[in-house]
Amino acid sequence: MAAAAACGGEAAARPPLAFSPCDRRLLAVSGSDGRLRVWEAAGSRLRHEYVPSAHLSAACTCLAWAPPGGRPPPDKDGPQRKKRKSEAAEVDKQLDILAIGTAVGSILLYSTVKGELQSKLDGGHDNRINCVRWHQDNYCLYSCSEDKHIVEWNTQTCKVKCKWKGDNSSVSSLCISPDGKMLLSAGRTIKLWDLETKEVYRHFTGHATSVSSLMFTTVKPMNENKSFDGITGLYFLSGAIHDRLLSVWQIRSDRKEKNAVMSFTVTDEPTFIDLTVSEVKEEPVKLAVVCRDGQLHLFEHILNGYCKKPLTSNCTIQIATPGNDGDSTPKPVPILAAAFCTDKQSLLLVYGNTLQPIIERVSLNTSESHICLIRDVQKVLALKTDVAVTKVKTPVVNSDTKVLVPGIPGHSAAVKTPSSGKEKNKSKRKPGETEDSIEERLGALDIDVSKVKTPGGLPQTDSFAVLLVQGLESNDSDILNKVLNTRKETLIKNTVARMPIHAVIPLLHELTKRLQGNPYSASQMVRWLKCVFTLHASYLSTLPDLIPQLGMLYQLMESRVKTLQKLSRLNGRLFLLVTQVAASETVQDVTEVNQTAKLVYEDESSEEEGSDDEMIADKDSDENWDEDEEKEEQSEEQDMTVEKEINGDSDLEPENESEEE
């Protein structure tokens, strides 16, 4: 028997979940909130809840239970005292190890027996892990990732044993052969590896999209005359995202045949697949396929070679809610997973939501082609809540004690028995009695009218709280719109603080309903949600059924937050484009400024002043000319005297001339 959920590849429709091998005793579910929950199949009771330290940044992408009979991985705290043989054997028998692949490339090994993290495998991948598969030997684990590699781990030493490139694109699914010597890996094409040499043994065509699941359907070849080498002649099944055909492949001795030998058709993309392995030639393979649309398809076929036409399901199972007194139509309930029991004649169905799934065992009846099961999910969850163990203790109340405050919904409070018909008749007014006036009733209630009246007639927080409770109880949209559409933060805070405790859950349901409306209404409801969670967090934390109560609100907030980053980028780009367009339009609209002078002023006295200046300039130039001539004459005379002195022709004085004579 083999079971496999859609390995958490690129487009896993729902959070990963997996049944424990062989007995199907436990169901592990990793919710959208990052918490790992282990449920008991019998009774749908929560057994373990584990919150990884990095559950927000490193979400769980795939799960795989360790095969029974292996030794446990070492504790993260190191070796401890040696145990006795009987004690060790008992632990080995009961030990259930769960491998958890994360979005950051690490693998967590969680022990459901001890309820704690055993060890962490890190250093093998640097991207999202798509699938993990245990070898028959519990020491060995195989994983594939978006980084295109396949890693073989030694879980005893928590180290990488071997690592090799599995494909040119991301590797999305793995499956180990029945004899443990071969490994199937798939991205878009499917490869069969020899685990000793790490070489490709066979190639198969694969699918047009990423393969989400791989599993062997037979453990022995159908032709028993030939010798069996452990792999030749076996069939295996593959499914891919966005593909409504499940393909069946046969490993043949020749390398020429690479196409699928047959296929099964379903209504939508498969999200969970389980099958019973055929061990005898005449034994048919039973296949249970859960699709994205919430339907379950059952197939039963004997694998005996090539089949050209796709095979349709023998039976289709759906689950719906009953209509209430004919007023409301039945609503479909999605099936999350299905697994065959050990007798191969009954199925375990998992339906509802991943935060609190319902597990039910049903018998197989493939005589009808279509079966619709009617299940009241709300009633089943209410019964589970009453039976569930809670830490909230209800005090023992004496019969003589007078209870002044009614029990709070969600807690195990004493329920007052309904009164009999005689008591109802006593409460009725007799024909001869007079009815009290409103004034007498107000006097009996001891209401101070002066406190009720407010200046200006404006409603206060007390009246808002009363109106809110009345609107929730009567489901009056007018009253609720009047109260919930207020924008004052202080008014909202005081109203939530003064409202009774029993109205908190109905208010959260109303806010969740209004969050799904237009964006303006959603932004208004967020203010109320903030005040409710801030002021009533202590009360909400004590409710045992808080998860199903707020499951829809959490999923709604998650879907809104996922698109926030993309919308922010789009808003920034649009803002840049709009500002650029507006700037270009403003530049075009500005008129050119006429720079020609509108008025030119000329002074009449400018010409006369100019002529006077010219005359003054002429006089100055004439004076300068005369001075220049005088200087030139003086210089010439000096030159003449110098030449005479040189030549000896200088004029002598009369006295000197007479002496010479």
XYZ file of C-alpha atoms in Angstrom:
661
model
C 0.000 0.000 0.000
C 1.312 3.440 -0.861
C 0.089 6.941 -0.221
C 1.286 10.349 -1.331
C 0.008 13.873 -1.140
C 0.850 16.296 -3.857
C 4.441 17.131 -3.072
C 4.601 20.761 -2.142
C 5.691 21.903 -5.578
C 5.105 25.190 -7.298
C 1.327 25.127 -7.151
C 0.206 23.072 -4.209
C -3.470 23.905 -3.959
C -3.745 23.176 -0.239
C -1.321 22.957 2.684
C 0.611 19.645 2.742
C -0.815 16.698 4.670
C 0.182 13.024 5.016
C -1.089 9.859 6.695
C 1.206 7.727 8.804
C 2.273 4.576 6.891
C 0.711 1.128 7.245
C -1.949 1.692 9.910
C -3.158 5.194 8.863
C -3.421 5.947 12.556
C -2.252 9.571 12.412
C -2.730 12.471 10.018
C -0.179 15.286 9.862
C -1.408 18.626 8.540
C 0.576 21.817 8.128
C -1.882 24.699 8.166
C -1.625 28.049 6.488
C -0.618 29.571 9.844
C 2.647 27.559 9.847
C 1.616 25.225 12.689
C 2.035 21.454 12.397
C -0.928 19.526 13.794
C -1.070 15.756 14.192
C -4.608 14.356 14.375
C -5.762 10.900 15.384
C -7.798 9.279 12.631
C -10.092 7.653 15.180
C -12.243 10.430 16.552
C -10.490 13.329 14.761
C -8.791 14.317 18.024
C -5.809 16.648 18.054
C -2.796 14.799 19.413
C 0.138 17.174 18.840
C 0.607 20.768 17.824
C 4.064 22.036 16.943
C 5.040 25.584 16.023
C 8.474 25.798 14.350
C 10.607 28.726 15.464
C 10.653 30.121 11.907
C 7.092 29.166 10.942
C 6.364 32.629 9.538
C 9.501 33.008 7.404
C 10.092 29.308 6.599
C 6.703 27.797 5.835
C 6.244 24.037 5.576
C 6.195 22.867 1.944
C 6.082 19.042 2.218
C 5.705 16.227 4.763
C 6.853 12.601 4.888
C 6.469 9.946 7.611
C 9.405 7.678 8.315
C 8.813 3.979 7.544
C 8.181 1.820 10.629
C 10.887 -0.372 12.092
C 13.827 1.994 11.720
C 15.992 3.565 14.393
C 15.264 7.110 15.516
C 17.521 9.992 14.571
C 19.763 11.326 17.342
C 18.412 13.918 19.740
C 19.432 17.500 19.142
C 20.697 17.654 22.768
C 23.277 14.969 22.128
C 23.679 11.404 23.448
C 21.936 10.514 26.681
C 22.020 7.567 29.033
C 21.912 4.064 27.606
C 18.509 2.429 27.720
C 17.663 -1.143 28.431
C 16.935 -3.434 25.508
C 13.232 -3.746 26.289
C 12.875 0.010 26.686
C 14.749 0.700 23.448
C 12.687 -1.859 21.538
C 9.472 -0.293 22.800
C 10.586 3.170 21.734
C 11.647 1.922 18.305
C 8.298 0.274 17.843
C 6.304 3.362 18.764
C 8.555 6.013 17.268
C 6.935 8.114 14.523
C 9.356 10.524 12.885
C 7.989 13.192 10.556
C 10.242 14.960 8.027
C 9.176 18.557 7.348
C 10.549 20.375 4.298
C 10.637 24.178 4.494
C 10.680 27.055 2.054
C 14.249 28.090 2.981
C 15.923 24.741 2.193
C 16.140 23.144 5.649
C 14.477 19.905 6.826
C 13.082 19.393 10.333
C 12.737 15.939 11.926
C 9.880 15.929 14.437
C 9.060 13.079 16.824
C 5.331 12.652 17.433
C 6.015 10.288 20.335
C 8.175 12.714 22.274
C 6.338 15.747 20.916
C 9.524 17.660 20.176
C 11.992 18.467 17.418
C 14.594 15.709 17.076
C 17.082 17.320 14.687
C 17.514 19.716 11.790
C 19.093 18.962 8.407
C 20.700 22.054 6.941
C 23.314 22.911 4.342
C 22.053 20.771 1.463
C 19.667 23.124 -0.340
C 19.571 26.880 -0.740
C 15.996 27.129 -2.013
C 12.478 25.790 -1.435
C 12.222 22.037 -0.804
C 9.565 20.428 -2.989
C 9.560 16.805 -1.811
C 11.152 14.534 0.828
C 11.149 10.719 0.733
C 12.443 8.207 3.289
C 14.440 5.165 2.260
C 13.548 1.768 3.665
C 16.575 2.205 5.850
C 15.567 4.890 8.333
C 19.025 6.380 8.358
C 18.640 7.725 4.816
C 16.437 10.526 3.485
C 16.165 12.003 -0.028
C 15.056 15.535 -0.863
C 14.676 17.664 -3.989
C 14.454 21.408 -4.329
C 13.993 24.408 -6.564
C 17.800 24.626 -6.785
C 17.729 21.707 -9.340
C 19.566 19.306 -7.003
C 18.795 16.026 -5.224
C 20.359 15.443 -1.797
C 20.880 12.174 0.057
C 20.953 12.763 3.836
C 22.330 10.715 6.686
C 19.835 11.347 9.468
C 22.163 9.927 12.139
C 24.907 12.472 11.511
C 22.512 15.145 10.104
C 24.914 15.710 7.218
C 24.774 15.501 3.431
C 25.765 12.060 2.208
C 25.598 12.829 -1.518
C 24.358 15.672 -3.708
C 23.894 15.752 -7.479
C 22.099 17.778 -10.123
C 18.748 16.210 -10.930
C 17.446 18.372 -13.767
C 18.021 21.549 -15.755
C 14.982 23.045 -13.997
C 13.575 22.567 -10.505
C 13.017 18.992 -9.286
C 9.467 18.735 -7.935
C 8.883 15.087 -6.924
C 10.691 11.908 -5.811
C 9.838 8.218 -5.355
C 11.997 5.268 -4.263
C 11.609 1.856 -5.926
C 10.272 -1.103 -3.884
C 13.698 -2.746 -3.672
C 15.350 0.542 -2.625
C 17.964 0.530 -5.398
C 16.373 3.018 -7.807
C 15.030 6.545 -7.447
C 12.442 8.317 -9.600
C 12.781 12.087 -9.929
C 10.678 14.492 -11.935
C 10.631 18.099 -12.971
C 8.818 18.076 -16.267
C 10.615 14.978 -17.554
C 10.895 11.840 -15.420
C 14.249 10.184 -14.727
C 15.084 6.846 -13.105
C 18.387 6.964 -11.197
C 20.665 4.190 -10.008
C 21.323 5.052 -6.365
C 24.717 3.340 -6.313
C 26.255 5.112 -9.290
C 23.960 8.215 -9.280
C 23.538 7.803 -13.053
C 20.352 7.969 -15.123
C 18.993 4.490 -15.854
C 15.908 5.470 -17.905
C 14.295 8.602 -19.347
C 10.534 9.170 -19.675
C 8.620 11.873 -21.534
C 6.842 13.258 -18.472
C 4.251 16.060 -18.521
C 3.919 19.535 -19.989
C 3.917 21.030 -16.473
C 5.748 20.259 -13.238
C 5.097 16.784 -11.850
C 3.460 16.910 -8.422
C 3.315 13.210 -7.470
C 5.150 9.960 -8.233
C 4.491 6.451 -6.879
C 4.979 2.822 -7.848
C 1.791 0.822 -8.448
C 3.296 -2.691 -8.590
C 6.029 -4.508 -6.686
C 6.391 -7.452 -9.084
C 6.296 -7.666 -12.900
C 3.104 -8.950 -14.499
C 5.075 -11.376 -16.662
C 6.334 -13.893 -14.108
C 8.109 -16.069 -16.705
C 11.067 -13.687 -17.031
C 13.684 -13.187 -14.388
C 13.107 -10.130 -12.238
C 15.967 -7.710 -11.652
C 14.027 -5.587 -9.161
C 12.879 -2.834 -11.515
C 12.133 -4.065 -15.049
C 8.448 -4.579 -15.729
C 7.171 -2.413 -12.862
C 4.510 0.285 -13.317
C 4.491 3.718 -11.714
C 2.004 6.610 -11.664
C 2.587 10.338 -12.144
C 0.435 13.445 -11.854
C 1.208 17.078 -12.682
C -0.151 20.503 -11.819
C -2.854 21.893 -14.117
C -3.113 18.437 -15.708
C -6.337 16.393 -15.514
C -4.651 13.186 -16.685
C -2.749 10.760 -14.446
C -0.216 8.834 -16.509
C 0.940 5.242 -15.928
C 4.438 4.265 -17.110
C 6.139 0.897 -17.437
C 9.860 0.314 -16.960
C 10.905 -1.919 -19.847
C 14.165 -3.572 -20.736
C 14.548 -1.643 -23.993
C 15.241 2.087 -23.934
C 13.029 2.967 -26.904
C 9.628 3.186 -25.191
C 9.452 6.462 -23.281
C 5.713 7.263 -23.415
C 2.918 6.426 -20.966
C 1.134 3.105 -21.424
C -2.225 4.321 -20.039
C -3.855 7.282 -18.296
C -6.682 8.071 -15.862
C -8.844 11.160 -16.378
C -10.211 13.296 -13.503
C -12.273 16.483 -13.276
C -9.527 18.790 -12.000
C -5.898 18.960 -10.947
C -5.044 16.162 -8.454
C -4.028 17.332 -4.986
C -3.855 14.027 -3.058
C -3.371 10.473 -4.381
C -3.516 7.137 -2.585
C -3.469 3.613 -4.027
C -3.263 -0.051 -3.112
C -0.191 -1.741 -4.576
C -0.852 -4.749 -6.789
C 1.163 -7.742 -5.559
C -0.432 -10.446 -7.759
C -1.022 -10.413 -11.494
C -4.808 -10.737 -11.236
C -5.129 -8.186 -8.431
C -6.439 -4.804 -9.659
C -4.898 -1.534 -8.561
C -7.276 0.635 -6.536
C -6.682 4.349 -6.915
C -8.189 7.238 -4.917
C -7.615 10.727 -6.353
C -8.697 13.930 -4.584
C -8.966 16.908 -6.942
C -8.728 20.628 -6.422
C -12.521 20.978 -6.825
C -13.045 18.856 -3.677
C -14.247 15.660 -5.390
C -12.889 12.152 -4.869
C -12.498 9.769 -7.826
C -12.069 6.015 -7.340
C -10.455 3.803 -10.000
C -10.051 0.040 -10.130
C -8.055 -1.433 -12.994
C -5.754 -4.357 -13.759
C -2.474 -3.172 -15.266
C -1.876 -5.438 -18.226
C -0.096 -3.380 -20.864
C -0.876 -0.570 -23.269
C -4.288 1.175 -23.255
C -4.902 3.983 -25.724
C -8.127 5.481 -24.356
C -8.023 7.343 -21.006
C -9.832 5.474 -18.244
C -12.665 7.173 -16.348
C -13.430 6.724 -12.665
C -15.598 3.891 -11.404
C -17.078 6.070 -8.681
C -17.109 9.760 -7.725
C -17.724 10.846 -4.125
C -18.839 14.304 -3.015
C -19.823 15.736 0.384
C -22.468 18.419 0.919
C -24.249 20.070 3.823
C -27.972 19.486 4.373
C -30.475 22.236 3.549
C -32.101 23.786 6.604
C -35.885 23.241 6.326
C -35.729 23.810 2.592
C -34.746 27.466 2.990
C -31.085 27.159 2.037
C -29.544 25.052 -0.677
C -26.916 22.419 0.210
C -23.325 23.636 0.015
C -20.413 21.429 -1.072
C -17.830 20.458 1.528
C -14.323 20.007 0.053
C -12.588 16.668 0.506
C -8.967 17.280 1.533
C -7.549 13.736 1.434
C -8.482 10.067 1.244
C -6.576 6.912 2.166
C -7.292 3.191 1.904
C -7.476 1.241 5.151
C -5.547 -1.962 5.730
C -8.483 -4.119 4.617
C -8.594 -2.292 1.227
C -12.397 -2.266 1.489
C -12.854 1.015 3.352
C -11.635 4.582 3.035
C -10.588 7.317 5.420
C -12.046 10.629 4.230
C -10.662 13.964 5.414
C -12.966 16.911 4.740
C -13.753 20.387 6.025
C -10.843 22.808 6.558
C -7.191 22.225 7.367
C -7.378 24.068 10.704
C -9.851 21.529 12.116
C -10.420 18.646 9.687
C -13.021 15.912 10.107
C -11.782 12.333 9.560
C -14.395 9.686 8.793
C -14.177 6.044 7.782
C -16.559 4.925 5.024
C -16.970 1.577 3.287
C -16.265 1.251 -0.429
C -19.235 0.833 -2.735
C -18.237 1.193 -6.359
C -21.536 -0.122 -7.705
C -22.855 3.443 -7.912
C -21.106 5.830 -10.269
C -21.791 8.905 -8.163
C -22.230 9.163 -4.381
C -23.095 12.336 -2.459
C -22.643 12.156 1.308
C -24.715 14.562 3.424
C -22.771 15.791 6.451
C -23.624 18.607 8.862
C -20.120 19.977 9.429
C -21.136 22.639 11.955
C -22.944 20.085 14.116
C -20.005 17.688 14.048
C -17.600 20.475 15.028
C -19.940 21.540 17.840
C -20.019 17.972 19.191
C -16.230 17.772 18.979
C -15.940 21.038 20.891
C -18.139 19.736 23.706
C -16.126 16.532 23.981
C -12.753 18.258 23.657
C -10.637 18.623 26.755
C -10.289 22.243 27.840
C -8.157 23.891 30.497
C -11.025 26.151 31.539
C -12.504 24.788 34.752
C -16.196 25.232 35.558
C -16.828 25.734 39.273
C -19.241 23.423 41.058
C -22.381 25.465 41.750
C -24.656 24.574 44.608
C -28.358 24.275 43.838
C -29.167 26.968 46.398
C -26.756 29.452 44.865
C -28.317 32.297 42.934
C -26.599 32.897 39.549
C -26.548 36.598 38.675
C -24.534 36.520 35.412
C -25.402 34.140 32.545
C -22.831 31.710 31.261
C -20.426 32.949 28.608
C -20.730 31.194 25.229
C -17.808 28.950 24.424
C -17.248 27.821 28.007
C -18.671 24.808 29.771
C -21.200 26.761 31.834
C -24.199 25.224 33.480
C -27.207 25.263 31.184
C -30.482 26.313 32.709
C -33.210 23.770 32.105
C -36.209 25.065 30.175
C -39.255 25.866 32.247
C -42.320 23.688 32.064
C -45.635 24.654 30.507
C -47.231 25.365 33.886
C -44.578 27.946 34.728
C -45.151 29.632 31.383
C -48.864 29.904 32.111
C -48.122 31.490 35.488
C -46.031 34.207 33.856
C -48.909 35.259 31.628
C -51.084 38.171 32.782
C -54.568 37.203 33.865
C -57.556 38.954 32.211
C -58.625 40.874 35.306
C -55.180 42.289 36.188
C -54.046 45.791 35.228
C -50.796 46.335 33.350
C -48.062 48.462 34.914
C -47.311 51.786 33.250
C -43.971 52.580 31.659
C -43.195 55.060 34.457
C -43.692 52.368 37.087
C -41.486 49.970 35.121
C -38.714 52.572 34.854
C -39.055 53.232 38.545
C -38.721 49.538 39.259
C -35.595 49.371 37.117
C -34.219 52.402 39.028
C -33.011 54.175 35.911
C -31.786 57.729 36.296
C -33.361 59.532 33.371
C -31.007 62.498 33.707
C -28.073 60.249 32.891
C -29.717 58.942 29.760
C -30.371 62.386 28.298
C -27.364 63.907 26.614
C -26.806 67.497 25.436
C -27.786 67.890 21.842
C -29.293 64.418 21.696
C -26.048 62.854 20.386
C -25.705 59.090 20.933
C -23.061 58.077 23.444
C -21.001 54.924 23.747
C -23.537 53.320 26.079
C -26.299 53.655 23.522
C -23.914 52.541 20.759
C -23.082 49.374 22.676
C -26.778 48.679 23.253
C -27.564 49.321 19.591
C -24.724 47.052 18.490
C -25.969 44.173 20.642
C -29.533 44.683 19.415
C -28.397 44.710 15.799
C -26.367 41.507 16.266
C -29.212 39.689 17.983
C -31.894 40.787 15.503
C -29.542 40.779 12.487
C -30.843 44.242 11.583
C -28.663 45.677 8.815
C -29.858 49.260 9.387
C -28.778 49.283 13.020
C -25.484 47.587 12.229
C -24.732 50.044 9.422
C -25.439 52.969 11.728
C -23.059 51.666 14.397
C -20.284 50.122 12.293
C -19.954 53.057 9.884
C -18.702 55.421 12.572
C -15.153 56.728 12.069
C -14.252 58.063 15.521
C -11.538 55.931 17.074
C -12.486 56.810 20.655
C -16.145 56.001 20.029
C -15.260 52.620 18.518
C -12.914 51.801 21.391
C -15.426 52.727 24.098
C -18.231 50.831 22.340
C -16.173 47.639 22.115
C -15.055 48.011 25.726
C -18.636 48.352 27.046
C -20.264 45.659 24.967
C -21.081 42.362 26.756
C -18.750 39.400 26.402
C -21.284 37.124 24.748
C -21.526 39.504 21.759
C -17.811 39.319 20.856
C -17.988 36.198 18.662
C -21.146 37.364 16.766
C -19.444 40.717 16.186
C -16.376 38.954 14.739
C -18.613 36.941 12.388
C -20.347 40.128 11.230
C -17.008 41.902 10.683
C -15.711 38.905 8.707
C -18.785 39.022 6.488
C -18.357 42.741 5.866
C -14.628 42.392 5.142
C -15.546 40.536 1.968
C -17.447 43.560 0.641
C -16.163 46.694 -1.043
C -12.741 48.097 -0.051
C -14.247 51.108 1.777
C -16.272 48.849 4.039
C -13.247 46.590 4.602
C -11.036 49.498 5.688
C -13.746 50.574 8.111
C -14.101 47.075 9.595
C -10.360 46.793 10.260
C -10.682 49.509 12.936
C -13.321 47.470 14.744
C -11.241 44.281 14.446
C -8.241 46.017 15.962
C -10.236 47.180 18.979
C -11.891 43.771 19.469
C -8.588 41.883 19.447
C -6.934 44.490 21.670
C -9.624 44.673 24.344
C -10.955 41.098 24.334
C -7.787 39.086 23.650
C -7.863 37.443 27.091
C -11.409 36.185 26.550
C -10.727 34.939 23.025
C -7.641 33.025 24.166
C -9.773 30.945 26.572
C -12.168 29.674 23.895
C -11.454 26.028 22.971
C -13.031 26.386 19.498
C -11.282 29.625 18.561
C -9.532 28.121 15.524
C -12.697 27.179 13.583
C -14.377 30.382 14.715
C -11.638 32.603 13.248
C -10.435 30.296 10.457
C -12.235 32.147 7.672
C -11.071 35.524 8.985
C -7.452 34.356 9.078
C -7.558 32.960 5.545
C -9.199 36.171 4.318
C -6.478 38.311 5.887
C -3.755 36.057 4.468
C -5.134 36.386 0.929
C -5.309 40.169 1.296
C -1.764 40.465 2.645
C -0.265 38.342 -0.147
C -1.306 40.915 -2.773
C -0.135 43.924 -0.732
C 3.427 43.934 -2.064
C 2.345 43.657 -5.689
C -0.261 46.362 -5.251
C 2.311 48.644 -3.598
C 4.652 48.247 -6.555
C 1.830 48.905 -8.990
C 0.797 51.972 -6.991
C 4.320 53.355 -7.137
C 4.612 52.850 -10.874
C 1.222 54.382 -11.567
C 2.091 57.354 -9.342
C 5.254 57.992 -11.360
C 3.359 57.762 -14.659
C 0.567 60.059 -13.490
C 2.967 62.677 -12.167
C 4.974 62.627 -15.397
C 1.840 63.028 -17.513
C 0.580 65.856 -15.307
C 3.933 67.620 -15.476
C 4.051 67.408 -19.282
C 0.505 68.766 -19.532
C 1.312 71.752 -17.306
C 4.353 72.575 -19.446
C 2.239 72.519 -22.600
C -0.467 74.706 -21.056
C 1.950 77.552 -20.115
C 1.730 80.393 -22.751
C 4.942 81.892 -24.144
C 5.821 85.310 -22.700
C 5.974 88.154 -25.282
C 9.359 89.752 -24.689
C 8.950 92.793 -27.070
C 8.814 96.171 -25.327
C 5.368 97.655 -25.103
C 6.710 101.261 -24.615
C 9.997 102.963 -25.717
C 10.912 106.361 -24.218
C 13.547 108.652 -25.849
C 14.996 111.773 -24.135
C 15.083 114.911 -26.375
C 18.202 116.518 -24.729
C 20.343 113.557 -25.517
C 21.528 114.968 -28.882
C 22.468 118.397 -27.450
C 24.384 116.896 -24.615
C 26.098 114.703 -27.117
C 27.194 117.746 -29.262
C 28.535 119.608 -26.193
C 30.495 116.602 -25.223
C 31.938 116.407 -28.683
C 32.981 120.076 -28.559
C 34.641 119.617 -25.210
C 36.411 116.610 -26.552
C 37.642 118.602 -29.592
C 39.056 121.374 -27.379
C 40.854 118.895 -25.292
C 42.306 117.300 -28.394
C 43.549 120.729 -29.784
C 45.268 121.641 -26.529
C 46.894 118.279 -26.463
C 48.068 118.830 -30.030
C 49.796 122.185 -29.207
C 51.510 120.683 -26.224
C 52.762 117.875 -28.374
C 54.253 120.299 -30.943
C 56.154 122.255 -28.266
C 57.583 119.086 -26.881
C 58.748 118.034 -30.328
C 60.525 121.361 -30.971
C 62.373 121.176 -27.665
C 63.500 117.688 -28.391
C 64.840 118.708 -31.828
C 66.875 121.588 -30.363
C 68.424 119.269 -27.823
C 69.390 116.868 -30.575
C 71.100 119.665 -32.548
C 73.233 120.754 -29.629
C 74.355 117.239 -28.937
C 75.487 116.768 -32.536
C 77.502 120.014 -32.476
C 79.269 118.997 -29.298
C 80.217 115.752 -30.865
C 81.518 117.330 -34.045
C 83.375 120.130 -32.173
C 81.344 122.781 -33.806
C 79.894 124.129 -30.653
C 79.499 127.868 -30.429
C 82.153 129.401 -28.244
C 81.660 132.324 -25.990
C 83.156 135.715 -27.048
C 85.744 135.755 -24.256
C 87.138 132.453 -25.302
C 87.371 133.501 -28.892
C 89.464 136.602 -28.075
C 91.903 134.587 -26.003
C 92.437 132.218 -28.839
C 93.141 134.921 -31.174
